[in-house]
């Protein structure tokens, strides 16, 4: 029995029963030896549910390099490039750009924070605009972030 057949049999078993940790570990270990077409066949197999750990591992193996390139591109891009990507209707990777800009907002000085707020105010998403409006309001009051309702309890 080949590794592919073994993993497929385990997937069929797990389709009707729950995965055991031992079976998951054995399958993930055997996935390292698979070719890309075999991984694609398993990934699109009806025997794997969307939430299966083995399916998530296959996805990571198939698209790891592409995901790493996207992450590196977003982390290395200056704010001037990320801001317009957030404002575009069909911008690239809006969720990742949004998370990166929010992280940079928290780690920036006042001028950079105001530029990031400006990009959020120009965004097409209502939630992004609201996030920017709240931050702009609190910046005018002298705070970088809105105070939490739990701040008084942290004494």
XYZ file of N, CA and C in Angstrom, residues 24-148:
375
model
N -4.079 11.527 12.484
C -3.714 12.838 11.930
C -2.198 12.950 11.810
N -1.498 12.593 12.868
C -0.035 12.685 12.850
C 0.571 11.790 11.774
N 0.038 10.579 11.634
C 0.558 9.656 10.622
C 0.322 10.196 9.216
N -0.866 10.747 8.985
C -1.182 11.280 7.653
C -0.337 12.504 7.330
N -0.197 13.410 8.286
C 0.592 14.620 8.048
C 2.048 14.258 7.779
N 2.543 13.261 8.470
C 3.921 12.815 8.240
C 4.090 12.252 6.829
N 3.101 11.526 6.349
C 3.182 10.926 5.015
C 2.968 11.965 3.907
N 2.304 13.074 4.217
C 2.052 14.104 3.204
C 3.345 14.723 2.676
N 4.399 14.692 3.465
C 5.662 15.302 3.061
C 6.226 14.676 1.789
N 5.879 13.418 1.525
C 6.433 12.704 0.368
C 5.555 12.809 -0.878
N 4.430 13.484 -0.796
C 3.482 13.529 -1.914
C 3.919 14.529 -2.973
N 3.514 14.250 -4.204
C 3.727 15.201 -5.290
C 2.587 16.213 -5.273
N 2.764 17.292 -6.001
C 1.725 18.322 -6.038
C 0.397 17.795 -6.594
N 0.380 17.000 -7.683
C -0.907 16.462 -8.161
C -1.605 15.570 -7.129
N -0.830 14.798 -6.384
C -1.440 13.966 -5.344
C -2.041 14.825 -4.241
N -1.332 15.881 -3.867
C -1.867 16.791 -2.850
C -3.149 17.459 -3.330
N -3.160 17.862 -4.611
C -4.368 18.491 -5.159
C -5.542 17.518 -5.187
N -5.282 16.274 -5.562
C -6.351 15.272 -5.579
C -6.921 15.059 -4.180
N -6.054 14.992 -3.199
C -6.528 14.823 -1.827
C -7.270 16.061 -1.339
N -6.751 17.230 -1.677
C -7.359 18.480 -1.218
C -8.781 18.632 -1.743
N -9.010 18.210 -2.979
C -10.341 18.337 -3.575
C -11.195 17.095 -3.367
N -10.693 16.146 -2.609
C -11.420 14.907 -2.375
C -12.679 15.155 -1.554
N -13.702 14.395 -1.836
C -14.949 14.532 -1.081
C -14.832 13.924 0.311
N -13.759 13.198 0.558
C -13.597 12.532 1.846
C -13.042 13.458 2.919
N -12.545 14.590 2.520
C -12.021 15.547 3.495
C -13.013 16.681 3.684
N -13.384 16.938 4.918
C -14.255 18.066 5.220
C -13.425 19.342 5.258
N -14.101 20.474 5.175
C -13.399 21.758 5.152
C -12.595 22.022 6.427
N -13.057 21.526 7.544
C -12.408 21.832 8.818
C -11.411 20.776 9.270
N -11.135 19.803 8.445
C -10.194 18.754 8.824
C -8.779 19.311 8.930
N -8.056 18.857 9.939
C -6.676 19.310 10.127
C -5.778 18.862 8.982
N -6.046 17.694 8.444
C -5.238 17.192 7.330
C -5.439 18.079 6.106
N -6.658 18.512 5.866
C -6.941 19.388 4.724
C -6.227 20.732 4.884
N -6.221 21.246 6.110
C -5.521 22.506 6.368
C -4.018 22.360 6.135
N -3.483 21.223 6.514
C -2.056 20.973 6.298
C -1.746 20.855 4.803
N -2.630 20.204 4.058
C -2.442 20.088 2.606
C -2.471 21.473 1.970
N -3.408 22.311 2.391
C -3.497 23.675 1.867
C -2.200 24.434 2.140
N -1.694 24.309 3.349
C -0.450 25.000 3.694
C 0.709 24.510 2.838
N 0.744 23.205 2.562
C 1.824 22.663 1.738
C 1.702 23.121 0.288
N 0.483 23.220 -0.209
C 0.281 23.616 -1.604
C 0.601 25.085 -1.835
N 0.214 25.935 -0.899
C 0.273 27.377 -1.140
C 1.195 28.120 -0.186
N 2.085 27.416 0.494
C 2.965 28.047 1.474
C 3.834 29.131 0.846
N 4.435 28.871 -0.303
C 5.335 29.857 -0.905
C 4.572 31.103 -1.333
N 3.378 30.913 -1.910
C 2.588 32.061 -2.329
C 2.157 32.896 -1.125
N 1.733 32.224 -0.052
C 1.306 32.948 1.141
C 2.472 33.684 1.788
N 3.644 33.075 1.791
C 4.820 33.740 2.342
C 5.197 34.968 1.518
N 5.085 34.868 0.191
C 5.387 36.016 -0.665
C 4.415 37.162 -0.401
N 3.132 36.842 -0.241
C 2.135 37.877 0.035
C 2.419 38.534 1.376
N 2.696 37.729 2.398
C 3.005 38.277 3.719
C 4.227 39.178 3.673
N 5.279 38.730 3.012
C 6.492 39.544 2.914
C 6.223 40.844 2.172
N 5.445 40.778 1.092
C 5.122 41.981 0.328
C 4.395 42.995 1.205
N 3.422 42.533 1.966
C 2.630 43.451 2.785
C 3.457 44.003 3.942
N 4.261 43.174 4.587
C 5.055 43.635 5.725
C 6.164 44.590 5.306
N 6.669 44.445 4.078
C 7.774 45.284 3.631
C 7.315 46.544 2.898
N 6.041 46.625 2.534
C 5.553 47.786 1.795
C 5.408 48.983 2.728
N 5.745 50.174 2.221
C 5.528 51.367 3.037
C 4.037 51.706 3.121
N 3.699 52.538 4.065
C 2.298 52.905 4.294
C 1.704 53.572 3.059
N 2.525 54.306 2.306
C 2.027 55.006 1.121
C 1.534 54.034 0.052
N 2.042 52.807 0.038
C 1.559 51.807 -0.918
C 0.362 51.042 -0.374
N 0.340 50.813 0.933
C -0.746 50.032 1.525
C -2.050 50.823 1.599
N -1.952 52.126 1.840
C -3.157 52.945 1.976
C -4.063 52.905 0.760
N -3.544 53.170 -0.449
C -4.407 53.086 -1.633
C -4.962 51.684 -1.880
N -4.227 50.644 -1.476
C -4.745 49.284 -1.646
C -5.985 49.071 -0.783
N -6.045 49.739 0.361
C -7.211 49.627 1.234
C -8.398 50.376 0.642
N -8.128 51.487 -0.042
C -9.206 52.312 -0.570
C -9.801 51.769 -1.865
N -9.059 50.942 -2.597
C -9.566 50.410 -3.864
C -10.712 49.442 -3.624
N -11.655 49.439 -4.543
C -12.799 48.530 -4.419
C -12.354 47.077 -4.500
N -11.522 46.767 -5.464
C -11.038 45.400 -5.640
C -9.547 45.335 -5.347
N -9.142 45.926 -4.239
C -7.737 45.946 -3.883
C -7.219 44.559 -3.550
N -5.906 44.426 -3.600
C -5.295 43.135 -3.300
C -5.263 42.912 -1.792
N -5.680 41.773 -1.367
C -5.551 41.300 0.006
C -6.051 42.320 1.035
N -7.304 42.747 0.967
C -7.773 43.816 1.853
C -7.698 43.465 3.340
N -7.965 42.210 3.694
C -7.931 41.843 5.110
C -6.515 41.940 5.662
N -5.539 41.446 4.906
C -4.155 41.504 5.366
C -3.647 42.944 5.426
N -4.040 43.754 4.450
C -3.631 45.160 4.443
C -4.233 45.878 5.645
N -5.501 45.614 5.918
C -6.192 46.233 7.052
C -5.495 45.874 8.368
N -5.175 44.604 8.547
C -4.496 44.168 9.773
C -3.118 44.811 9.906
N -2.395 44.891 8.802
C -1.053 45.478 8.840
C -1.117 46.968 9.173
N -2.063 47.691 8.568
C -2.184 49.118 8.858
C -2.587 49.353 10.309
N -3.467 48.522 10.843
C -3.859 48.678 12.250
C -2.680 48.384 13.175
N -1.872 47.399 12.828
C -0.691 47.094 13.641
C 0.307 48.249 13.575
N 0.489 48.816 12.398
C 1.412 49.944 12.266
C 0.859 51.185 12.953
N -0.458 51.327 12.995
C -1.074 52.454 13.695
C -0.685 52.416 15.169
N -0.778 51.248 15.771
C -0.473 51.125 17.197
C 1.002 51.322 17.503
N 1.870 51.122 16.529
C 3.310 51.218 16.761
C 3.919 52.480 16.157
N 3.100 53.483 15.850
C 3.600 54.658 15.127
C 3.489 55.923 15.961
N 4.131 56.977 15.429
C 4.007 58.286 16.049
C 2.741 58.980 15.544
N 2.474 60.170 16.040
C 1.216 60.866 15.760
C 1.016 61.144 14.265
N 2.042 61.620 13.575
C 1.892 61.959 12.150
C 1.555 60.726 11.311
N 2.229 59.636 11.576
C 1.957 58.399 10.837
C 0.563 57.892 11.159
N 0.160 58.004 12.417
C -1.185 57.580 12.799
C -2.242 58.386 12.044
N -2.018 59.672 11.888
C -2.993 60.505 11.173
C -3.056 60.127 9.692
N -1.918 59.774 9.091
C -1.940 59.319 7.691
C -2.725 58.020 7.557
N -2.520 57.102 8.499
C -3.243 55.824 8.462
C -4.734 56.061 8.649
N -5.097 56.952 9.550
C -6.514 57.287 9.741
C -7.094 57.835 8.445
N -6.334 58.674 7.737
C -6.800 59.215 6.457
C -7.095 58.123 5.444
N -6.253 57.113 5.388
C -6.502 55.999 4.464
C -7.760 55.234 4.857
N -7.980 55.047 6.148
C -9.185 54.345 6.583
C -10.435 55.174 6.293
N -10.333 56.494 6.396
C -11.486 57.349 6.100
C -11.838 57.329 4.615
N -10.864 57.070 3.742
C -11.108 57.000 2.300
C -11.531 55.611 1.839
N -11.555 54.665 2.747
C -11.865 53.281 2.394
C -13.306 53.144 1.918
N -13.566 52.115 1.130
C -14.924 51.842 0.655
C -15.752 51.094 1.686
N -15.092 50.479 2.629
C -15.785 49.694 3.643
C -16.317 50.606 4.748
N -17.559 50.398 5.111
C -18.178 51.210 6.158
C -17.475 50.991 7.497
N -17.114 49.757 7.789
C -16.435 49.465 9.052
C -15.071 50.143 9.121
N -14.365 50.175 8.007
C -13.067 50.846 7.990
C -13.232 52.341 8.221
N -14.226 52.927 7.565
C -14.471 54.360 7.767
C -14.845 54.651 9.217
N -15.668 53.791 9.820
C -16.042 53.987 11.220
C -14.823 53.865 12.128
N -13.958 52.899 11.843
C -12.744 52.740 12.637
C -11.909 54.017 12.555
N -11.782 54.568 11.344
C -11.024 55.794 11.160
C -11.661 56.985 11.858
N -12.996 57.081 11.805
C -13.691 58.196 12.459
C -13.505 58.157 13.970
N -13.598 56.975 14.552
C -13.411 56.848 16.003
C -11.993 57.236 16.386
N -11.004 56.762 15.639
C -9.608 57.090 15.952
C -9.346 58.584 15.756
N -9.950 59.167 14.719
C -9.768 60.599 14.483
C -10.357 61.410 15.632
N -11.519 61.004 16.107
C -12.167 61.704 17.216
C -11.299 61.642 18.472
N -10.746 60.478 18.755
C -9.928 60.330 19.952
C -8.563 60.983 19.792
N -8.058 61.081 18.569
C -6.802 61.803 18.345
C -6.994 63.285 18.678
N -8.150 63.826 18.311
C -8.429 65.237 18.609
C -8.526 65.475 20.107
N -8.933 64.448 20.854
C -9.024 64.558 22.312
C -7.689 64.285 22.996
N -6.697 63.868 22.222
C -5.373 63.659 22.787
C -5.021 62.220 23.102
N -5.838 61.280 22.667
C -5.561 59.863 22.905
C -5.180 59.195 21.590
N -4.291 58.219 21.650
C -3.936 57.466 20.447
C -5.020 56.451 20.119
N -5.564 55.809 21.141
C -6.623 54.821 20.970
C -7.758 55.157 21.919
N -8.981 54.791 21.577
C -10.086 55.024 22.499
C -9.851 54.256 23.793
N -10.145 54.880 24.929
C -9.958 54.157 26.179
C -10.934 52.993 26.281
N -10.486 51.940 26.895
C -11.323 50.764 27.081
C -12.206 50.970 28.293
